Coordinates of C-alpha atoms in Angstrom, one line a residue:
M1 CA -51.8 -21.5 -12.9
K2 CA -49.0 -21.9 -15.4
K3 CA -49.7 -17.7 -15.6
V4 CA -48.4 -17.2 -12.4
L5 CA -46.1 -20.2 -11.9
S6 CA -45.0 -18.2 -14.7
F7 CA -44.5 -14.6 -13.4
Y8 CA -43.9 -15.4 -10.1
T9 CA -40.5 -16.9 -11.1
K10 CA -40.1 -14.7 -13.4
V11 CA -39.5 -12.0 -10.4
P12 CA -35.7 -12.1 -9.3
L13 CA -35.7 -14.5 -6.5
I14 CA -33.8 -11.7 -3.9
L15 CA -36.8 -9.0 -5.1
R16 CA -39.5 -11.8 -4.0
I17 CA -37.3 -12.2 -0.5
A18 CA -37.1 -8.9 0.1
I19 CA -41.4 -9.1 -0.3
G20 CA -42.1 -11.5 1.6
L21 CA -39.2 -10.1 4.2
V22 CA -41.8 -7.2 4.4
V23 CA -44.8 -7.8 4.4
G24 CA -42.9 -10.8 7.5
A25 CA -42.4 -7.6 9.8
L26 CA -45.4 -6.4 9.0
L27 CA -47.5 -9.2 9.4
G28 CA -45.6 -9.9 13.0
I29 CA -46.4 -6.1 13.7
F30 CA -49.7 -5.5 13.6
A31 CA -50.8 -9.3 13.4
P32 CA -49.5 -11.3 15.7
Q33 CA -52.2 -13.2 16.4
A34 CA -51.9 -14.4 13.2
S35 CA -49.5 -18.1 14.0
F36 CA -50.8 -19.7 11.3
V37 CA -48.2 -18.3 9.7
K38 CA -45.4 -19.2 11.4
I39 CA -46.3 -22.8 9.8
F40 CA -44.2 -21.2 6.5
G41 CA -40.7 -21.0 7.8
T42 CA -41.1 -24.3 9.5
V43 CA -42.0 -26.1 5.6
F44 CA -38.9 -23.8 4.0
V45 CA -36.7 -25.2 7.0
G46 CA -37.2 -28.6 7.4
A47 CA -37.5 -28.9 3.3
L48 CA -34.3 -27.8 2.8
K49 CA -33.3 -29.6 6.3
G50 CA -35.1 -33.2 5.3
I51 CA -33.2 -32.2 1.2
A52 CA -30.0 -31.6 1.8
P53 CA -28.3 -34.2 3.1
V54 CA -29.5 -36.5 0.7
L55 CA -27.9 -33.7 -2.4
V56 CA -24.7 -33.8 -0.5
F57 CA -24.2 -37.5 0.0
V58 CA -25.3 -38.7 -3.9
L59 CA -24.0 -35.0 -5.0
V60 CA -20.2 -35.8 -3.5
I61 CA -20.5 -40.0 -5.0
S62 CA -21.3 -38.9 -7.7
S63 CA -18.6 -35.7 -8.4
L64 CA -15.6 -38.1 -7.4
A65 CA -16.8 -41.1 -9.0
S66 CA -16.6 -39.1 -12.1
A67 CA -14.1 -36.5 -11.6
G68 CA -10.9 -35.9 -13.0
K69 CA -7.9 -35.0 -12.4
G70 CA -6.6 -31.7 -11.3
L71 CA -8.9 -31.2 -8.5
G72 CA -5.9 -31.1 -5.9
S73 CA -4.6 -28.0 -5.4
R74 CA -8.1 -26.6 -5.7
F75 CA -8.8 -28.0 -2.4
R76 CA -5.7 -27.7 -0.9
T77 CA -6.2 -23.8 -1.8
V78 CA -9.7 -23.7 -0.2
I79 CA -9.3 -25.3 3.1
G80 CA -6.3 -22.8 3.3
L81 CA -8.9 -20.4 2.3
Y82 CA -11.4 -21.5 4.7
M83 CA -8.5 -21.6 7.8
L84 CA -7.2 -18.5 7.4
S85 CA -10.2 -16.8 7.1
T86 CA -12.0 -18.6 10.5
F87 CA -8.3 -17.4 12.3
L88 CA -8.2 -14.0 10.8
A89 CA -12.1 -13.7 12.2
A90 CA -10.9 -14.4 15.4
V91 CA -7.8 -12.3 16.0
V92 CA -10.7 -9.5 14.9
A93 CA -13.2 -10.5 17.6
V94 CA -10.1 -10.1 20.4
V95 CA -9.5 -6.7 18.9
G96 CA -12.6 -6.0 18.9
S97 CA -12.6 -6.2 22.5
Y98 CA -9.9 -4.6 23.3
I99 CA -11.4 -1.6 21.4
F100 CA -14.3 -2.1 24.1
K101 CA -13.7 -3.9 26.4
I102 CA -17.5 -5.1 27.3
T103 CA -19.2 -6.3 30.5
V104 CA -21.8 -6.9 30.3
P105 CA -24.7 -8.1 33.2
L106 CA -24.9 -12.2 33.9
A107 CA -27.9 -14.6 33.4
A108 CA -29.8 -17.3 34.1
A109 CA -27.0 -20.4 33.9
T110 CA -28.0 -22.5 32.2
E111 CA -28.4 -25.8 32.3
Q112 CA -26.9 -27.5 28.5
A113 CA -23.6 -29.1 29.2
A114 CA -20.8 -27.7 27.3
P115 CA -17.4 -29.1 25.6
Q116 CA -14.3 -29.0 27.8
G117 CA -12.4 -28.6 26.1
L118 CA -10.7 -29.5 22.7
T119 CA -9.7 -32.3 22.8
E120 CA -14.0 -33.1 23.3
V121 CA -14.2 -31.6 20.7
F122 CA -12.2 -33.6 18.0
E123 CA -13.3 -36.7 19.6
T124 CA -16.9 -36.4 19.4
L125 CA -16.1 -35.1 15.4
L126 CA -14.0 -38.0 15.0
S127 CA -17.2 -40.7 16.3
N128 CA -19.9 -38.1 13.9
M129 CA -16.6 -39.7 11.4
V130 CA -17.2 -42.6 11.9
T131 CA -20.9 -43.0 12.1
N132 CA -23.1 -45.4 9.9
P133 CA -23.7 -44.3 7.4
V134 CA -28.0 -43.8 6.8
A135 CA -28.1 -42.7 10.1
A136 CA -25.6 -39.4 9.3
V137 CA -28.1 -39.0 6.4
M138 CA -31.7 -39.2 8.4
N139 CA -29.8 -37.0 11.3
G140 CA -28.3 -34.6 9.1
N141 CA -24.5 -35.5 10.4
Y142 CA -22.4 -33.8 7.7
T143 CA -19.7 -34.9 9.6
G144 CA -19.9 -38.3 8.7
I145 CA -22.0 -36.9 5.0
L146 CA -18.8 -36.8 3.7
T147 CA -16.5 -39.0 4.8
W148 CA -18.4 -42.1 3.4
A149 CA -19.0 -39.9 0.7
I150 CA -15.9 -39.9 -0.3
I151 CA -15.1 -42.9 1.0
F152 CA -17.6 -44.7 -2.2
G153 CA -16.8 -41.9 -4.4
I154 CA -12.9 -43.3 -4.2
A155 CA -14.4 -46.6 -5.0
L156 CA -16.7 -45.8 -6.9
R157 CA -14.4 -44.0 -9.5
A158 CA -14.4 -48.0 -10.5
A159 CA -17.6 -48.7 -11.6
G160 CA -18.5 -48.6 -15.2
D161 CA -19.2 -45.6 -16.9
A162 CA -23.9 -46.7 -16.6
T163 CA -23.0 -46.8 -13.3
K164 CA -21.5 -43.5 -13.1
K165 CA -24.4 -41.8 -15.8
V166 CA -27.2 -43.2 -12.9
L167 CA -25.1 -41.7 -10.8
D168 CA -24.8 -38.7 -12.5
D169 CA -28.7 -38.2 -13.3
I170 CA -29.9 -39.9 -9.5
S171 CA -28.0 -36.2 -9.3
G172 CA -29.3 -34.2 -11.4
A173 CA -33.1 -35.3 -10.6
V174 CA -32.0 -34.2 -6.2
S175 CA -30.5 -31.0 -8.3
K176 CA -33.6 -29.8 -9.3
A177 CA -35.6 -31.0 -6.3
V178 CA -33.6 -28.5 -4.8
S179 CA -34.2 -26.5 -7.5
W180 CA -37.6 -26.4 -6.9
I181 CA -37.0 -25.8 -2.6
V182 CA -35.5 -23.0 -3.6
Q183 CA -38.3 -20.7 -4.9
L184 CA -40.3 -21.0 -2.1
A185 CA -37.7 -18.9 -0.5
P186 CA -39.9 -15.8 -0.4
F187 CA -42.6 -17.6 1.4
G188 CA -39.8 -19.2 3.9
V189 CA -38.8 -15.6 4.8
L190 CA -41.7 -13.9 5.1
G191 CA -42.8 -17.0 8.0
L192 CA -38.8 -16.7 9.3
V193 CA -39.5 -12.7 10.1
Y194 CA -43.3 -12.4 11.0
A195 CA -42.1 -15.6 14.6
S196 CA -38.9 -14.0 15.0
V197 CA -40.5 -10.5 14.9
G198 CA -43.9 -11.4 16.5
E199 CA -42.1 -13.4 19.5
Y200 CA -38.7 -11.7 20.4
G201 CA -39.5 -7.7 19.2
L202 CA -36.5 -5.1 19.3
E203 CA -36.7 -4.9 23.6
I204 CA -35.0 -7.9 24.6
F205 CA -31.3 -6.8 22.8
A206 CA -32.2 -4.1 25.3
D207 CA -29.8 -4.8 28.6
Y208 CA -26.7 -7.2 25.9
G209 CA -27.3 -3.8 23.6
K210 CA -23.5 -2.7 23.3
L211 CA -22.7 -7.1 23.3
L212 CA -25.2 -7.4 20.4
L213 CA -23.4 -4.2 18.2
L214 CA -19.7 -5.1 19.1
L215 CA -20.2 -8.9 17.6
V216 CA -22.5 -7.5 14.6
G217 CA -19.4 -4.9 14.2
C218 CA -16.5 -7.6 14.5
M219 CA -18.8 -10.5 12.3
L220 CA -19.2 -7.1 10.1
A221 CA -15.5 -5.6 9.3
V222 CA -15.0 -9.8 8.3
A223 CA -17.9 -9.6 5.3
L224 CA -16.8 -5.9 4.4
I225 CA -12.9 -6.1 4.3
V226 CA -10.7 -9.2 6.2
D227 CA -12.5 -11.5 3.7
P228 CA -12.0 -10.0 0.6
L229 CA -9.1 -8.0 1.3
V230 CA -8.3 -12.1 1.2
V231 CA -9.9 -12.2 -1.8
A232 CA -7.8 -9.8 -3.5
I233 CA -4.8 -10.7 -2.2
T234 CA -5.3 -14.3 -3.8
L235 CA -7.0 -12.5 -7.2
R236 CA -5.1 -9.1 -7.7
R237 CA -8.7 -9.0 -8.9
N238 CA -11.7 -6.1 -6.6
P239 CA -13.0 -9.1 -5.2
Y240 CA -17.0 -6.9 -4.1
P241 CA -18.9 -7.8 -7.7
L242 CA -18.0 -12.1 -5.9
V243 CA -18.4 -10.9 -2.3
L244 CA -21.6 -8.8 -2.9
K245 CA -23.6 -11.3 -4.9
C246 CA -22.2 -14.5 -2.3
F247 CA -23.6 -11.6 0.2
K248 CA -26.9 -11.0 -1.4
E249 CA -27.7 -14.6 -2.8
S250 CA -26.1 -17.0 0.3
G251 CA -25.3 -14.1 3.3
I252 CA -29.4 -13.5 3.0
T253 CA -31.4 -16.6 2.8
A254 CA -28.9 -18.0 5.2
F255 CA -30.2 -14.7 8.0
F256 CA -32.8 -16.2 7.9
T257 CA -32.4 -20.3 8.0
R258 CA -30.0 -20.0 10.8
S259 CA -28.7 -23.1 9.2
S260 CA -25.4 -23.8 6.7
A261 CA -25.9 -26.4 6.7
A262 CA -29.7 -25.9 5.2
N263 CA -27.7 -23.3 3.2
I264 CA -25.9 -25.3 1.4
P265 CA -28.8 -26.2 -1.7
V266 CA -28.7 -22.2 -1.9
N267 CA -24.7 -22.4 -2.0
M268 CA -24.9 -25.9 -4.4
K269 CA -27.5 -23.5 -7.0
L270 CA -24.8 -19.8 -5.8
C271 CA -21.3 -21.7 -7.6
E272 CA -23.2 -23.1 -11.0
K273 CA -24.1 -19.3 -10.7
L274 CA -20.8 -18.3 -11.3
G275 CA -19.5 -21.3 -13.1
L276 CA -17.6 -23.2 -10.9
D277 CA -16.3 -26.6 -11.9
R278 CA -19.5 -28.8 -10.0
E279 CA -16.8 -32.1 -9.7
Y280 CA -14.9 -29.4 -7.3
Y281 CA -18.3 -27.0 -5.5
S282 CA -20.0 -29.9 -5.0
V283 CA -17.1 -31.8 -2.5
A284 CA -16.5 -27.7 -1.4
I285 CA -18.9 -26.3 0.4
P286 CA -19.8 -29.4 2.3
L287 CA -16.9 -29.1 3.5
G288 CA -17.2 -25.1 3.9
A289 CA -20.1 -25.0 6.2
T290 CA -18.2 -28.3 7.9
I291 CA -15.0 -26.1 8.3
N292 CA -15.4 -22.8 8.1
M293 CA -16.2 -20.3 10.8
D294 CA -15.9 -17.0 11.0
G295 CA -18.7 -16.3 12.2
A296 CA -17.8 -19.0 15.1
A297 CA -14.7 -17.7 15.7
I298 CA -16.3 -14.0 16.8
T299 CA -19.0 -15.2 18.7
I300 CA -16.3 -17.6 20.9
T301 CA -13.6 -14.9 20.9
V302 CA -15.5 -12.1 21.9
M303 CA -17.8 -14.0 24.0
A304 CA -15.0 -15.3 25.7
L305 CA -12.9 -12.3 26.1
A306 CA -16.4 -10.0 27.5
A307 CA -16.2 -12.4 30.3
A308 CA -13.1 -12.4 31.1
F309 CA -13.2 -8.2 31.2
T310 CA -16.6 -8.8 33.2
Q311 CA -15.1 -11.1 36.2
G312 CA -12.1 -8.4 35.9
I313 CA -9.6 -10.5 34.7
S314 CA -6.4 -9.1 32.6
V315 CA -5.4 -10.7 29.2
N316 CA -2.9 -10.5 27.8
I317 CA -1.2 -10.4 23.6
I318 CA -0.4 -14.4 24.3
I319 CA -3.4 -15.5 25.5
A320 CA -4.8 -13.7 23.8
V321 CA -3.0 -15.3 20.1
L322 CA -3.7 -18.2 21.8
L323 CA -7.6 -17.2 22.2
S324 CA -7.4 -17.1 19.0
L325 CA -5.9 -20.8 17.4
V326 CA -8.2 -23.1 20.8
A327 CA -11.7 -20.2 18.8
T328 CA -10.2 -21.2 15.0
L329 CA -9.8 -24.6 16.1
G330 CA -13.2 -25.0 18.0
A331 CA -15.3 -23.0 15.6
C332 CA -13.9 -25.5 13.1
G333 CA -15.1 -28.4 15.5
A334 CA -18.7 -25.8 15.9
S335 CA -20.9 -27.9 13.4
G336 CA -20.1 -32.0 15.0
V337 CA -21.3 -29.9 18.7
A338 CA -24.7 -29.7 19.2
G339 CA -25.3 -26.0 20.4
G340 CA -23.0 -24.6 17.5
S341 CA -20.9 -22.0 19.2
L342 CA -22.0 -20.8 21.7
L343 CA -21.7 -24.1 23.9
L344 CA -17.9 -24.3 22.8
I345 CA -17.3 -20.6 25.0
P346 CA -16.8 -22.7 28.4
M347 CA -14.1 -23.6 26.7
A348 CA -12.9 -20.0 25.4
C349 CA -13.3 -19.1 28.9
S350 CA -11.5 -22.2 31.1
L351 CA -8.3 -20.5 28.6
L352 CA -8.6 -17.3 30.7
G353 CA -9.3 -18.5 33.7
V354 CA -13.1 -17.7 34.3
G355 CA -15.0 -19.9 36.1
Q356 CA -17.7 -22.4 34.0
D357 CA -20.9 -21.1 36.6
V358 CA -19.6 -17.5 34.6
A359 CA -19.1 -19.1 31.1
M360 CA -22.6 -20.6 31.5
Q361 CA -24.3 -17.9 31.9
M362 CA -22.2 -16.0 28.5
V363 CA -24.0 -19.3 27.0
S364 CA -27.1 -18.0 28.1
V365 CA -26.1 -14.1 27.2
G366 CA -25.4 -15.6 23.3
F367 CA -28.9 -17.8 23.3
I368 CA -30.8 -14.0 24.6
I369 CA -28.6 -12.2 21.7
G370 CA -29.1 -15.2 19.4
V371 CA -31.7 -13.4 17.7
V372 CA -29.6 -11.7 15.8
Q373 CA -26.7 -13.5 16.5
D374 CA -26.6 -17.0 15.4
S375 CA -28.4 -15.5 12.7
L376 CA -25.4 -13.4 11.4
E377 CA -23.1 -15.7 12.1
T378 CA -25.1 -18.4 10.0
A379 CA -24.5 -15.0 7.2
I380 CA -21.3 -14.5 7.4
N381 CA -19.9 -18.7 7.7
S382 CA -22.1 -19.2 4.5
S383 CA -21.7 -16.6 2.0
G384 CA -18.2 -17.0 2.9
D385 CA -18.1 -20.9 1.8
A386 CA -19.3 -20.0 -1.9
I387 CA -16.9 -16.8 -1.4
F388 CA -13.7 -19.1 -1.5
C389 CA -15.0 -21.8 -2.6
A390 CA -15.6 -19.3 -6.3
T391 CA -12.0 -17.4 -5.6
A392 CA -10.5 -21.0 -4.9
E393 CA -11.1 -22.4 -8.8
Y394 CA -10.9 -18.7 -10.2
R395 CA -7.0 -19.5 -9.0
E396 CA -5.8 -22.0 -10.4
R397 CA -8.1 -20.5 -13.9
L398 CA -5.7 -17.3 -13.4
K399 CA -3.0 -19.6 -13.9
R400 CA -4.0 -21.5 -16.2
G401 CA -3.5 -17.8 -18.2
E402 CA -7.9 -17.9 -18.5
K403 CA -10.4 -14.9 -17.6
I404 CA -12.6 -14.4 -14.9
D405 CA -15.5 -12.4 -14.4
F406 CA -17.1 -12.7 -11.4
G407 CA -19.2 -10.2 -10.6
G408 CA -22.0 -12.9 -12.7

């Protein structure tokens, strides 16, 4: 058994994931009756979602309790990068929507409730911030987890060295458990791909293919052009070694888990490989999972404009810019709203004069194409967390005259 485990762990993780992907797709096509395969994906995502809240809570407390000075400038930089990239993603979505002007056959209306405006979104966020800390960890409420972890971490800065050592040991143990779970990613991807291919196939995208292609095109443009350009301007270095590394090690896993929260442990491990400061990234990565929402901004903008064009509504440039700002703020609040980015579509539609009934039909369309849309959206969001987290720290190192090597 030890020899088998040794051989398994020596094979690069990305290669194992690729094998799991291919095997899962083949089983989904040729053995749809083998439904037991789904359990691998269910267990893997469940394990990641289960450990992620504990990981974030423990690491943030431990990092802030033991943190030295000098973290502030990095946090200011990474927050600025998160917000800038989300706004630029919305702008890209506006440009793409104007170029192609997609209209769609509308699906049946959904019965799920959606927030009526930014006020409701931020009311939800504020209430999540002050929820019971135990309940926040149990329910995976990352807004509450971050809020309480920061409070406890700052409060424990005055604690003795022995207490801080205990916190560090606990965070190390949780991180070790995470590394064991990540090793199971190939089996998890196998099960997730099998479930998607077996249940949906490719036929489901026939009616909404153009809309899906526009969403995918905008997301890839942001991931491969806009975000690298932001990194290049910030660091004055070739950004693609960093971008491609993050996409390979974070984006692929996030694509199949379809959960930024579940991918937090993966991003933590990636930041460790990139040689980043643990005190910094243990807070910056969970923060990114909350406010760095490029994919969500694209989804909100494209779907809202498609609804407007379908209804024959003309949208001028001033309204389009305002829509980009609303999509940016709404996307940052998506993690605090049940249903994520799709249920923020009606909020954006209301700005364009699209009725609630039509807006909710667009939400239904979003759920139909969500197999690809939500997967790619999560991949863009999560890999961007790691990209900009690293960019902010490398910027500080370059200011100090240090050399950086993010090709890894």
